[in-house]
């Protein structure tokens, strides 16, 4: 009989009665995962939008950084990504679609200011990373069917739920360039020291009361110590476009309010778009309560 001993330092998630739960950060027997052979292909569109269009998406204690280059502009990146050769998935992979707000900061209770990029929502097309990311790290992950197609010089992604397409993403006139991939966050947005999340879990029997509620910070410098990531190929595009389709509550019964809000965000101008292929991937185990 397997007994769940939670004092061993092994990772546990429901159902706990079967023992430690293997995932992206640890195997069943406690071995750290090897991300050296994992691969990724990430497309992106970074655009300007008024800060006023994003303020309501920032959780308590979050605000935009003060920068000298843009008083009213904020920077957003939408990014589909394909991961493959993931050791923890038997060297299989999956797709995701993220929405990033750059130039954000959180004032921690200990007085430290955490500066970086805030991730209010992302979608993935596999249950395993959704469950582990939500429960262990506090990622705001949701499910979607994500379809990606590529032809010479172009890239297209479509995200849908039960046949209802709610997002289209496309890049055109991609051309290969040399050099390592720059960060997604433009320098004009401010300091980008890590990824900011906001973890929330409701209380059983009292769903309007939080059982767990706090900000999470994942410092990029610590992640680089875990696993080196190298650029394999890099492409820049001349045209990038993202479209949101809120539809209605019947078509998107659990996502309509989210997609509707994202569709309301205007695109003032596209700053950059492209695609990057990399090898190596960290396990995000440096994630911590941002108040620690």
PDB file of C-alpha atoms in Angstrom:
ATOM      1  CA  UNK A   1       0.000   0.000   0.000  1.00  0.00           C
ATOM      2  CA  UNK A   2       1.257   3.490  -0.912  1.00  0.00           C
ATOM      3  CA  UNK A   3       0.984   6.057   1.864  1.00  0.00           C
ATOM      4  CA  UNK A   4       1.193   9.767   1.071  1.00  0.00           C
ATOM      5  CA  UNK A   5       3.981  11.103   3.304  1.00  0.00           C
ATOM      6  CA  UNK A   6       4.022  14.860   2.825  1.00  0.00           C
ATOM      7  CA  UNK A   7       7.103  15.358   5.052  1.00  0.00           C
ATOM      8  CA  UNK A   8       9.532  13.946   2.484  1.00  0.00           C
ATOM      9  CA  UNK A   9       9.830  17.045   0.307  1.00  0.00           C
ATOM     10  CA  UNK A  10       8.184  15.213  -2.582  1.00  0.00           C
ATOM     11  CA  UNK A  11       5.520  17.042  -4.568  1.00  0.00           C
ATOM     12  CA  UNK A  12       1.892  16.223  -3.822  1.00  0.00           C
ATOM     13  CA  UNK A  13      -1.300  17.080  -5.673  1.00  0.00           C
ATOM     14  CA  UNK A  14      -4.747  15.532  -5.609  1.00  0.00           C
ATOM     15  CA  UNK A  15      -5.339  12.649  -5.435  1.00  0.00           C
ATOM     16  CA  UNK A  16      -2.787  12.458  -2.589  1.00  0.00           C
ATOM     17  CA  UNK A  17      -3.666   8.935  -1.416  1.00  0.00           C
ATOM     18  CA  UNK A  18      -1.648   7.441  -4.280  1.00  0.00           C
ATOM     19  CA  UNK A  19       1.577   9.083  -3.180  1.00  0.00           C
ATOM     20  CA  UNK A  20       3.691  11.879  -4.698  1.00  0.00           C
ATOM     21  CA  UNK A  21       2.411  13.243  -7.992  1.00  0.00           C
ATOM     22  CA  UNK A  22       4.900  13.411 -10.881  1.00  0.00           C
ATOM     23  CA  UNK A  23       4.951  16.633 -12.859  1.00  0.00           C
ATOM     24  CA  UNK A  24       7.160  19.133 -14.657  1.00  0.00           C
ATOM     25  CA  UNK A  25       9.343  19.808 -11.610  1.00  0.00           C
ATOM     26  CA  UNK A  26       9.749  16.356 -10.095  1.00  0.00           C
ATOM     27  CA  UNK A  27       9.396  12.690 -10.991  1.00  0.00           C
ATOM     28  CA  UNK A  28       7.432  10.216  -8.851  1.00  0.00           C
ATOM     29  CA  UNK A  29      10.614   9.249  -6.970  1.00  0.00           C
ATOM     30  CA  UNK A  30      11.758  12.835  -6.382  1.00  0.00           C
ATOM     31  CA  UNK A  31      14.212  13.259  -9.246  1.00  0.00           C
ATOM     32  CA  UNK A  32      14.420  16.722 -10.768  1.00  0.00           C
ATOM     33  CA  UNK A  33      13.310  16.873 -14.391  1.00  0.00           C
ATOM     34  CA  UNK A  34      15.823  17.438 -17.181  1.00  0.00           C
ATOM     35  CA  UNK A  35      14.782  20.234 -19.524  1.00  0.00           C
ATOM     36  CA  UNK A  36      17.975  20.347 -21.583  1.00  0.00           C
ATOM     37  CA  UNK A  37      16.474  18.590 -24.617  1.00  0.00           C
ATOM     38  CA  UNK A  38      13.064  20.291 -24.584  1.00  0.00           C
ATOM     39  CA  UNK A  39      12.248  22.511 -27.545  1.00  0.00           C
ATOM     40  CA  UNK A  40       9.963  25.483 -28.049  1.00  0.00           C
ATOM     41  CA  UNK A  41       8.650  27.568 -30.901  1.00  0.00           C
ATOM     42  CA  UNK A  42       7.084  30.869 -29.827  1.00  0.00           C
ATOM     43  CA  UNK A  43       5.390  33.391 -32.077  1.00  0.00           C
ATOM     44  CA  UNK A  44       4.598  36.853 -30.755  1.00  0.00           C
ATOM     45  CA  UNK A  45       2.985  40.189 -31.471  1.00  0.00           C
ATOM     46  CA  UNK A  46       3.849  43.092 -29.178  1.00  0.00           C
ATOM     47  CA  UNK A  47       1.697  46.197 -29.383  1.00  0.00           C
ATOM     48  CA  UNK A  48       0.995  49.514 -27.711  1.00  0.00           C
ATOM     49  CA  UNK A  49      -2.315  50.252 -26.035  1.00  0.00           C
ATOM     50  CA  UNK A  50      -3.496  52.920 -23.578  1.00  0.00           C
ATOM     51  CA  UNK A  51      -2.770  52.094 -19.949  1.00  0.00           C
ATOM     52  CA  UNK A  52      -6.369  52.979 -19.174  1.00  0.00           C
ATOM     53  CA  UNK A  53      -7.480  49.966 -21.224  1.00  0.00           C
ATOM     54  CA  UNK A  54      -5.565  47.596 -18.935  1.00  0.00           C
ATOM     55  CA  UNK A  55      -5.802  49.103 -15.450  1.00  0.00           C
ATOM     56  CA  UNK A  56      -8.832  47.035 -14.422  1.00  0.00           C
ATOM     57  CA  UNK A  57      -6.895  43.832 -15.212  1.00  0.00           C
ATOM     58  CA  UNK A  58      -4.233  44.562 -12.571  1.00  0.00           C
ATOM     59  CA  UNK A  59      -4.819  42.820  -9.208  1.00  0.00           C
ATOM     60  CA  UNK A  60      -4.590  44.599  -5.817  1.00  0.00           C
ATOM     61  CA  UNK A  61      -1.129  46.000  -5.160  1.00  0.00           C
ATOM     62  CA  UNK A  62      -0.190  45.949  -8.861  1.00  0.00           C
ATOM     63  CA  UNK A  63       0.462  49.091 -10.901  1.00  0.00           C
ATOM     64  CA  UNK A  64       2.305  50.286 -13.973  1.00  0.00           C
ATOM     65  CA  UNK A  65       5.919  51.314 -13.579  1.00  0.00           C
ATOM     66  CA  UNK A  66       6.838  54.955 -13.945  1.00  0.00           C
ATOM     67  CA  UNK A  67       8.860  55.361 -17.139  1.00  0.00           C
ATOM     68  CA  UNK A  68      10.184  58.472 -18.832  1.00  0.00           C
ATOM     69  CA  UNK A  69       9.396  57.256 -22.332  1.00  0.00           C
ATOM     70  CA  UNK A  70       5.672  56.575 -22.205  1.00  0.00           C
ATOM     71  CA  UNK A  71       3.252  58.316 -19.867  1.00  0.00           C
ATOM     72  CA  UNK A  72       0.034  56.871 -21.260  1.00  0.00           C
ATOM     73  CA  UNK A  73       1.171  53.876 -23.330  1.00  0.00           C
ATOM     74  CA  UNK A  74       1.338  50.296 -22.123  1.00  0.00           C
ATOM     75  CA  UNK A  75       2.857  47.316 -23.931  1.00  0.00           C
ATOM     76  CA  UNK A  76       1.149  43.964 -24.441  1.00  0.00           C
ATOM     77  CA  UNK A  77       2.374  40.750 -26.033  1.00  0.00           C
ATOM     78  CA  UNK A  78       0.164  37.929 -27.291  1.00  0.00           C
ATOM     79  CA  UNK A  79       2.148  34.765 -27.858  1.00  0.00           C
ATOM     80  CA  UNK A  80       1.221  31.266 -29.061  1.00  0.00           C
ATOM     81  CA  UNK A  81       3.858  28.682 -28.248  1.00  0.00           C
ATOM     82  CA  UNK A  82       4.541  25.024 -29.008  1.00  0.00           C
ATOM     83  CA  UNK A  83       6.516  22.943 -26.528  1.00  0.00           C
ATOM     84  CA  UNK A  84       7.947  19.553 -27.459  1.00  0.00           C
ATOM     85  CA  UNK A  85      10.269  16.842 -26.139  1.00  0.00           C
ATOM     86  CA  UNK A  86       9.107  17.468 -22.578  1.00  0.00           C
ATOM     87  CA  UNK A  87      10.709  14.802 -20.406  1.00  0.00           C
ATOM     88  CA  UNK A  88       7.900  14.932 -17.847  1.00  0.00           C
ATOM     89  CA  UNK A  89       5.349  14.133 -20.590  1.00  0.00           C
ATOM     90  CA  UNK A  90       7.258  11.171 -21.987  1.00  0.00           C
ATOM     91  CA  UNK A  91       8.983  13.525 -24.456  1.00  0.00           C
ATOM     92  CA  UNK A  92       5.672  14.685 -25.895  1.00  0.00           C
ATOM     93  CA  UNK A  93       4.485  18.288 -26.098  1.00  0.00           C
ATOM     94  CA  UNK A  94       1.561  20.692 -26.156  1.00  0.00           C
ATOM     95  CA  UNK A  95       0.529  24.203 -27.236  1.00  0.00           C
ATOM     96  CA  UNK A  96      -0.254  27.354 -25.266  1.00  0.00           C
ATOM     97  CA  UNK A  97      -1.453  30.900 -25.903  1.00  0.00           C
ATOM     98  CA  UNK A  98      -0.465  33.701 -23.509  1.00  0.00           C
ATOM     99  CA  UNK A  99      -1.474  37.324 -22.946  1.00  0.00           C
ATOM    100  CA  UNK A 100       1.262  39.428 -21.275  1.00  0.00           C
ATOM    101  CA  UNK A 101       1.153  42.959 -19.862  1.00  0.00           C
ATOM    102  CA  UNK A 102       4.633  44.486 -19.608  1.00  0.00           C
ATOM    103  CA  UNK A 103       5.978  47.227 -17.365  1.00  0.00           C
ATOM    104  CA  UNK A 104       4.058  46.170 -14.261  1.00  0.00           C
ATOM    105  CA  UNK A 105       5.189  46.254 -10.654  1.00  0.00           C
ATOM    106  CA  UNK A 106       3.991  44.877  -7.333  1.00  0.00           C
ATOM    107  CA  UNK A 107       4.679  46.536  -3.973  1.00  0.00           C
ATOM    108  CA  UNK A 108       5.390  43.641  -1.611  1.00  0.00           C
ATOM    109  CA  UNK A 109       4.427  43.814   2.064  1.00  0.00           C
ATOM    110  CA  UNK A 110       8.130  43.756   3.002  1.00  0.00           C
ATOM    111  CA  UNK A 111       8.748  46.933   0.986  1.00  0.00           C
ATOM    112  CA  UNK A 112      10.374  45.262  -2.018  1.00  0.00           C
ATOM    113  CA  UNK A 113       9.115  46.326  -5.460  1.00  0.00           C
ATOM    114  CA  UNK A 114       8.820  43.404  -7.860  1.00  0.00           C
ATOM    115  CA  UNK A 115       9.077  44.630 -11.449  1.00  0.00           C
ATOM    116  CA  UNK A 116       8.263  42.632 -14.544  1.00  0.00           C
ATOM    117  CA  UNK A 117       5.549  41.290 -16.813  1.00  0.00           C
ATOM    118  CA  UNK A 118       2.079  40.369 -15.554  1.00  0.00           C
ATOM    119  CA  UNK A 119       0.289  37.344 -16.998  1.00  0.00           C
ATOM    120  CA  UNK A 120      -3.485  37.678 -16.445  1.00  0.00           C
ATOM    121  CA  UNK A 121      -4.487  34.653 -18.528  1.00  0.00           C
ATOM    122  CA  UNK A 122      -3.215  31.884 -20.790  1.00  0.00           C
ATOM    123  CA  UNK A 123      -4.700  28.868 -22.507  1.00  0.00           C
ATOM    124  CA  UNK A 124      -3.215  25.396 -22.985  1.00  0.00           C
ATOM    125  CA  UNK A 125      -4.453  22.362 -24.888  1.00  0.00           C
ATOM    126  CA  UNK A 126      -3.444  19.652 -22.410  1.00  0.00           C
ATOM    127  CA  UNK A 127      -4.846  18.979 -18.939  1.00  0.00           C
ATOM    128  CA  UNK A 128      -1.578  17.923 -17.255  1.00  0.00           C
ATOM    129  CA  UNK A 129       0.268  21.271 -17.469  1.00  0.00           C
ATOM    130  CA  UNK A 130      -2.951  23.163 -16.694  1.00  0.00           C
ATOM    131  CA  UNK A 131      -3.487  21.258 -13.443  1.00  0.00           C
ATOM    132  CA  UNK A 132       0.141  21.369 -12.303  1.00  0.00           C
ATOM    133  CA  UNK A 133       0.575  25.031 -13.235  1.00  0.00           C
ATOM    134  CA  UNK A 134      -2.598  26.153 -11.456  1.00  0.00           C
ATOM    135  CA  UNK A 135      -2.116  24.086  -8.308  1.00  0.00           C
ATOM    136  CA  UNK A 136       1.643  24.308  -7.807  1.00  0.00           C
ATOM    137  CA  UNK A 137       2.502  27.759  -9.179  1.00  0.00           C
ATOM    138  CA  UNK A 138      -0.662  29.848  -9.388  1.00  0.00           C
ATOM    139  CA  UNK A 139      -0.700  30.226 -13.170  1.00  0.00           C
ATOM    140  CA  UNK A 140      -4.079  31.470 -14.515  1.00  0.00           C
ATOM    141  CA  UNK A 141      -4.350  28.599 -16.985  1.00  0.00           C
ATOM    142  CA  UNK A 142      -7.471  27.691 -18.943  1.00  0.00           C
ATOM    143  CA  UNK A 143      -8.186  25.029 -21.556  1.00  0.00           C
ATOM    144  CA  UNK A 144      -8.549  25.611 -25.290  1.00  0.00           C
ATOM    145  CA  UNK A 145      -8.088  23.649 -28.479  1.00  0.00           C
ATOM    146  CA  UNK A 146      -5.097  25.314 -30.128  1.00  0.00           C
ATOM    147  CA  UNK A 147      -4.371  24.729 -33.807  1.00  0.00           C
ATOM    148  CA  UNK A 148      -1.130  25.980 -35.365  1.00  0.00           C
ATOM    149  CA  UNK A 149      -0.261  25.931 -39.049  1.00  0.00           C
ATOM    150  CA  UNK A 150       2.869  27.160 -40.784  1.00  0.00           C
ATOM    151  CA  UNK A 151       3.739  27.731 -44.415  1.00  0.00           C
ATOM    152  CA  UNK A 152       6.718  29.389 -46.025  1.00  0.00           C
ATOM    153  CA  UNK A 153       6.945  32.827 -44.459  1.00  0.00           C
ATOM    154  CA  UNK A 154       3.663  32.690 -42.538  1.00  0.00           C
ATOM    155  CA  UNK A 155       2.285  31.438 -39.229  1.00  0.00           C
ATOM    156  CA  UNK A 156      -1.288  31.042 -38.012  1.00  0.00           C
ATOM    157  CA  UNK A 157      -2.854  29.991 -34.727  1.00  0.00           C
ATOM    158  CA  UNK A 158      -6.511  29.467 -33.907  1.00  0.00           C
ATOM    159  CA  UNK A 159      -7.836  28.987 -30.364  1.00  0.00           C
ATOM    160  CA  UNK A 160     -11.275  27.485 -29.790  1.00  0.00           C
ATOM    161  CA  UNK A 161     -13.530  25.847 -27.217  1.00  0.00           C
ATOM    162  CA  UNK A 162     -15.767  22.945 -28.302  1.00  0.00           C
ATOM    163  CA  UNK A 163     -15.680  24.159 -31.915  1.00  0.00           C
ATOM    164  CA  UNK A 164     -16.222  27.851 -31.109  1.00  0.00           C
ATOM    165  CA  UNK A 165     -13.207  29.841 -32.318  1.00  0.00           C
ATOM    166  CA  UNK A 166     -12.450  32.756 -29.991  1.00  0.00           C
ATOM    167  CA  UNK A 167      -9.014  33.914 -31.218  1.00  0.00           C
ATOM    168  CA  UNK A 168      -6.996  34.077 -34.432  1.00  0.00           C
ATOM    169  CA  UNK A 169      -3.322  35.001 -34.571  1.00  0.00           C
ATOM    170  CA  UNK A 170      -1.272  35.422 -37.745  1.00  0.00           C
ATOM    171  CA  UNK A 171       2.184  36.490 -38.896  1.00  0.00           C
ATOM    172  CA  UNK A 172       3.162  37.188 -42.483  1.00  0.00           C
ATOM    173  CA  UNK A 173       6.408  37.740 -44.414  1.00  0.00           C
ATOM    174  CA  UNK A 174       8.595  36.032 -41.835  1.00  0.00           C
ATOM    175  CA  UNK A 175      12.300  36.176 -42.607  1.00  0.00           C
ATOM    176  CA  UNK A 176      15.135  34.570 -40.707  1.00  0.00           C
ATOM    177  CA  UNK A 177      17.643  36.789 -38.908  1.00  0.00           C
ATOM    178  CA  UNK A 178      20.745  36.081 -36.874  1.00  0.00           C
ATOM    179  CA  UNK A 179      21.330  36.549 -33.173  1.00  0.00           C
ATOM    180  CA  UNK A 180      19.690  35.576 -29.913  1.00  0.00           C
ATOM    181  CA  UNK A 181      16.070  36.434 -29.332  1.00  0.00           C
ATOM    182  CA  UNK A 182      15.462  39.663 -27.411  1.00  0.00           C
ATOM    183  CA  UNK A 183      13.039  39.648 -24.452  1.00  0.00           C
ATOM    184  CA  UNK A 184       9.352  39.951 -25.262  1.00  0.00           C
ATOM    185  CA  UNK A 185       9.128  43.070 -23.091  1.00  0.00           C
ATOM    186  CA  UNK A 186      10.317  46.236 -24.874  1.00  0.00           C
ATOM    187  CA  UNK A 187      12.866  48.293 -22.960  1.00  0.00           C
ATOM    188  CA  UNK A 188      10.466  51.250 -23.143  1.00  0.00           C
ATOM    189  CA  UNK A 189       7.997  49.361 -20.944  1.00  0.00           C
ATOM    190  CA  UNK A 190      10.325  49.455 -17.931  1.00  0.00           C
ATOM    191  CA  UNK A 191      12.258  46.908 -15.890  1.00  0.00           C
ATOM    192  CA  UNK A 192      11.498  43.260 -16.603  1.00  0.00           C
ATOM    193  CA  UNK A 193      12.988  41.185 -13.781  1.00  0.00           C
ATOM    194  CA  UNK A 194      10.469  38.358 -13.826  1.00  0.00           C
ATOM    195  CA  UNK A 195       6.950  37.134 -14.363  1.00  0.00           C
ATOM    196  CA  UNK A 196       4.124  38.270 -12.074  1.00  0.00           C
ATOM    197  CA  UNK A 197       1.046  36.118 -11.410  1.00  0.00           C
ATOM    198  CA  UNK A 198      -1.897  36.348  -9.027  1.00  0.00           C
ATOM    199  CA  UNK A 199      -2.871  33.135  -7.286  1.00  0.00           C
ATOM    200  CA  UNK A 200      -6.430  32.599  -6.070  1.00  0.00           C
ATOM    201  CA  UNK A 201      -8.243  29.517  -4.743  1.00  0.00           C
ATOM    202  CA  UNK A 202     -11.787  29.704  -3.307  1.00  0.00           C
ATOM    203  CA  UNK A 203     -12.816  28.207   0.031  1.00  0.00           C
ATOM    204  CA  UNK A 204     -14.803  24.983  -0.185  1.00  0.00           C
ATOM    205  CA  UNK A 205     -18.388  25.705   0.827  1.00  0.00           C
ATOM    206  CA  UNK A 206     -17.752  29.440   0.652  1.00  0.00           C
ATOM    207  CA  UNK A 207     -16.787  30.125  -2.979  1.00  0.00           C
ATOM    208  CA  UNK A 208     -16.959  33.899  -2.444  1.00  0.00           C
ATOM    209  CA  UNK A 209     -14.151  33.709   0.137  1.00  0.00           C
ATOM    210  CA  UNK A 210     -10.518  33.091  -0.809  1.00  0.00           C
ATOM    211  CA  UNK A 211      -8.765  30.120   0.726  1.00  0.00           C
ATOM    212  CA  UNK A 212      -5.519  31.233  -0.957  1.00  0.00           C
ATOM    213  CA  UNK A 213      -4.884  34.652  -2.470  1.00  0.00           C
ATOM    214  CA  UNK A 214      -1.484  36.206  -3.083  1.00  0.00           C
ATOM    215  CA  UNK A 215       0.816  37.434  -5.881  1.00  0.00           C
ATOM    216  CA  UNK A 216       3.510  35.171  -7.319  1.00  0.00           C
ATOM    217  CA  UNK A 217       6.888  36.261  -8.706  1.00  0.00           C
ATOM    218  CA  UNK A 218       9.135  34.148 -10.957  1.00  0.00           C
ATOM    219  CA  UNK A 219      12.552  35.831 -11.294  1.00  0.00           C
ATOM    220  CA  UNK A 220      14.171  35.317 -14.680  1.00  0.00           C
ATOM    221  CA  UNK A 221      17.685  35.314 -13.185  1.00  0.00           C
ATOM    222  CA  UNK A 222      16.850  32.330 -10.973  1.00  0.00           C
ATOM    223  CA  UNK A 223      15.250  30.461 -13.856  1.00  0.00           C
ATOM    224  CA  UNK A 224      18.424  30.852 -15.934  1.00  0.00           C
ATOM    225  CA  UNK A 225      20.361  29.104 -13.158  1.00  0.00           C
ATOM    226  CA  UNK A 226      18.062  26.088 -13.397  1.00  0.00           C
ATOM    227  CA  UNK A 227      18.389  25.487 -17.141  1.00  0.00           C
ATOM    228  CA  UNK A 228      20.143  27.304 -19.963  1.00  0.00           C
ATOM    229  CA  UNK A 229      17.963  28.168 -22.943  1.00  0.00           C
ATOM    230  CA  UNK A 230      19.507  28.768 -26.369  1.00  0.00           C
ATOM    231  CA  UNK A 231      18.093  30.360 -29.504  1.00  0.00           C
ATOM    232  CA  UNK A 232      18.172  27.979 -32.475  1.00  0.00           C
ATOM    233  CA  UNK A 233      16.432  30.090 -35.130  1.00  0.00           C
ATOM    234  CA  UNK A 234      14.841  33.509 -35.085  1.00  0.00           C
ATOM    235  CA  UNK A 235      12.416  35.153 -37.509  1.00  0.00           C
ATOM    236  CA  UNK A 236      10.947  38.645 -37.745  1.00  0.00           C
ATOM    237  CA  UNK A 237       7.688  39.424 -39.488  1.00  0.00           C
ATOM    238  CA  UNK A 238       6.440  42.468 -41.339  1.00  0.00           C
ATOM    239  CA  UNK A 239       2.784  41.954 -40.454  1.00  0.00           C
ATOM    240  CA  UNK A 240       1.123  40.615 -37.329  1.00  0.00           C
ATOM    241  CA  UNK A 241      -2.549  40.438 -36.425  1.00  0.00           C
ATOM    242  CA  UNK A 242      -4.602  39.082 -33.527  1.00  0.00           C
ATOM    243  CA  UNK A 243      -8.397  38.924 -33.510  1.00  0.00           C
ATOM    244  CA  UNK A 244     -10.713  38.078 -30.620  1.00  0.00           C
ATOM    245  CA  UNK A 245     -14.241  36.710 -31.065  1.00  0.00           C
ATOM    246  CA  UNK A 246     -16.276  37.032 -27.843  1.00  0.00           C
ATOM    247  CA  UNK A 247     -19.311  35.301 -29.396  1.00  0.00           C
ATOM    248  CA  UNK A 248     -21.908  34.770 -26.616  1.00  0.00           C
ATOM    249  CA  UNK A 249     -22.538  32.831 -23.405  1.00  0.00           C
ATOM    250  CA  UNK A 250     -24.000  29.923 -25.356  1.00  0.00           C
ATOM    251  CA  UNK A 251     -20.921  29.533 -27.572  1.00  0.00           C
ATOM    252  CA  UNK A 252     -18.364  30.289 -24.836  1.00  0.00           C
ATOM    253  CA  UNK A 253     -20.158  29.477 -21.569  1.00  0.00           C
ATOM    254  CA  UNK A 254     -17.007  29.743 -19.423  1.00  0.00           C
ATOM    255  CA  UNK A 255     -14.830  32.064 -21.500  1.00  0.00           C
ATOM    256  CA  UNK A 256     -17.140  34.740 -22.931  1.00  0.00           C
ATOM    257  CA  UNK A 257     -16.411  37.320 -20.220  1.00  0.00           C
ATOM    258  CA  UNK A 258     -12.651  36.891 -20.634  1.00  0.00           C
ATOM    259  CA  UNK A 259     -12.554  37.047 -24.422  1.00  0.00           C
ATOM    260  CA  UNK A 260     -14.990  39.977 -24.456  1.00  0.00           C
ATOM    261  CA  UNK A 261     -12.688  41.954 -22.154  1.00  0.00           C
ATOM    262  CA  UNK A 262      -9.601  41.177 -24.254  1.00  0.00           C
ATOM    263  CA  UNK A 263     -11.450  42.185 -27.435  1.00  0.00           C
ATOM    264  CA  UNK A 264     -12.076  45.622 -25.906  1.00  0.00           C
ATOM    265  CA  UNK A 265      -8.345  46.401 -25.696  1.00  0.00           C
ATOM    266  CA  UNK A 266      -7.377  48.621 -28.644  1.00  0.00           C
ATOM    267  CA  UNK A 267      -4.156  48.118 -30.598  1.00  0.00           C
ATOM    268  CA  UNK A 268      -2.586  51.544 -31.052  1.00  0.00           C
ATOM    269  CA  UNK A 269       0.384  50.221 -33.010  1.00  0.00           C
ATOM    270  CA  UNK A 270       2.319  46.986 -33.459  1.00  0.00           C
ATOM    271  CA  UNK A 271       5.827  47.325 -32.017  1.00  0.00           C
ATOM    272  CA  UNK A 272       7.285  43.963 -33.040  1.00  0.00           C
ATOM    273  CA  UNK A 273       6.282  40.540 -34.299  1.00  0.00           C
ATOM    274  CA  UNK A 274       8.152  37.371 -35.067  1.00  0.00           C
ATOM    275  CA  UNK A 275       8.932  33.789 -34.138  1.00  0.00           C
ATOM    276  CA  UNK A 276      11.711  32.162 -32.124  1.00  0.00           C
ATOM    277  CA  UNK A 277      12.821  28.538 -31.891  1.00  0.00           C
ATOM    278  CA  UNK A 278      14.732  27.532 -28.757  1.00  0.00           C
ATOM    279  CA  UNK A 279      16.184  24.465 -27.066  1.00  0.00           C
ATOM    280  CA  UNK A 280      16.171  23.999 -23.306  1.00  0.00           C
ATOM    281  CA  UNK A 281      13.504  24.984 -20.835  1.00  0.00           C
ATOM    282  CA  UNK A 282      13.403  25.747 -17.111  1.00  0.00           C
ATOM    283  CA  UNK A 283      10.820  24.184 -14.785  1.00  0.00           C
ATOM    284  CA  UNK A 284       9.631  27.455 -13.157  1.00  0.00           C
ATOM    285  CA  UNK A 285      10.515  26.112  -9.696  1.00  0.00           C
ATOM    286  CA  UNK A 286      11.818  29.531  -8.625  1.00  0.00           C
ATOM    287  CA  UNK A 287       8.198  30.758  -8.347  1.00  0.00           C
ATOM    288  CA  UNK A 288       7.536  32.263  -4.927  1.00  0.00           C
ATOM    289  CA  UNK A 289       4.975  34.279  -3.043  1.00  0.00           C
ATOM    290  CA  UNK A 290       5.879  37.819  -4.113  1.00  0.00           C
ATOM    291  CA  UNK A 291       5.641  38.977  -0.481  1.00  0.00           C
ATOM    292  CA  UNK A 292       8.444  36.646   0.670  1.00  0.00           C
TER     293      UNK A 292
END
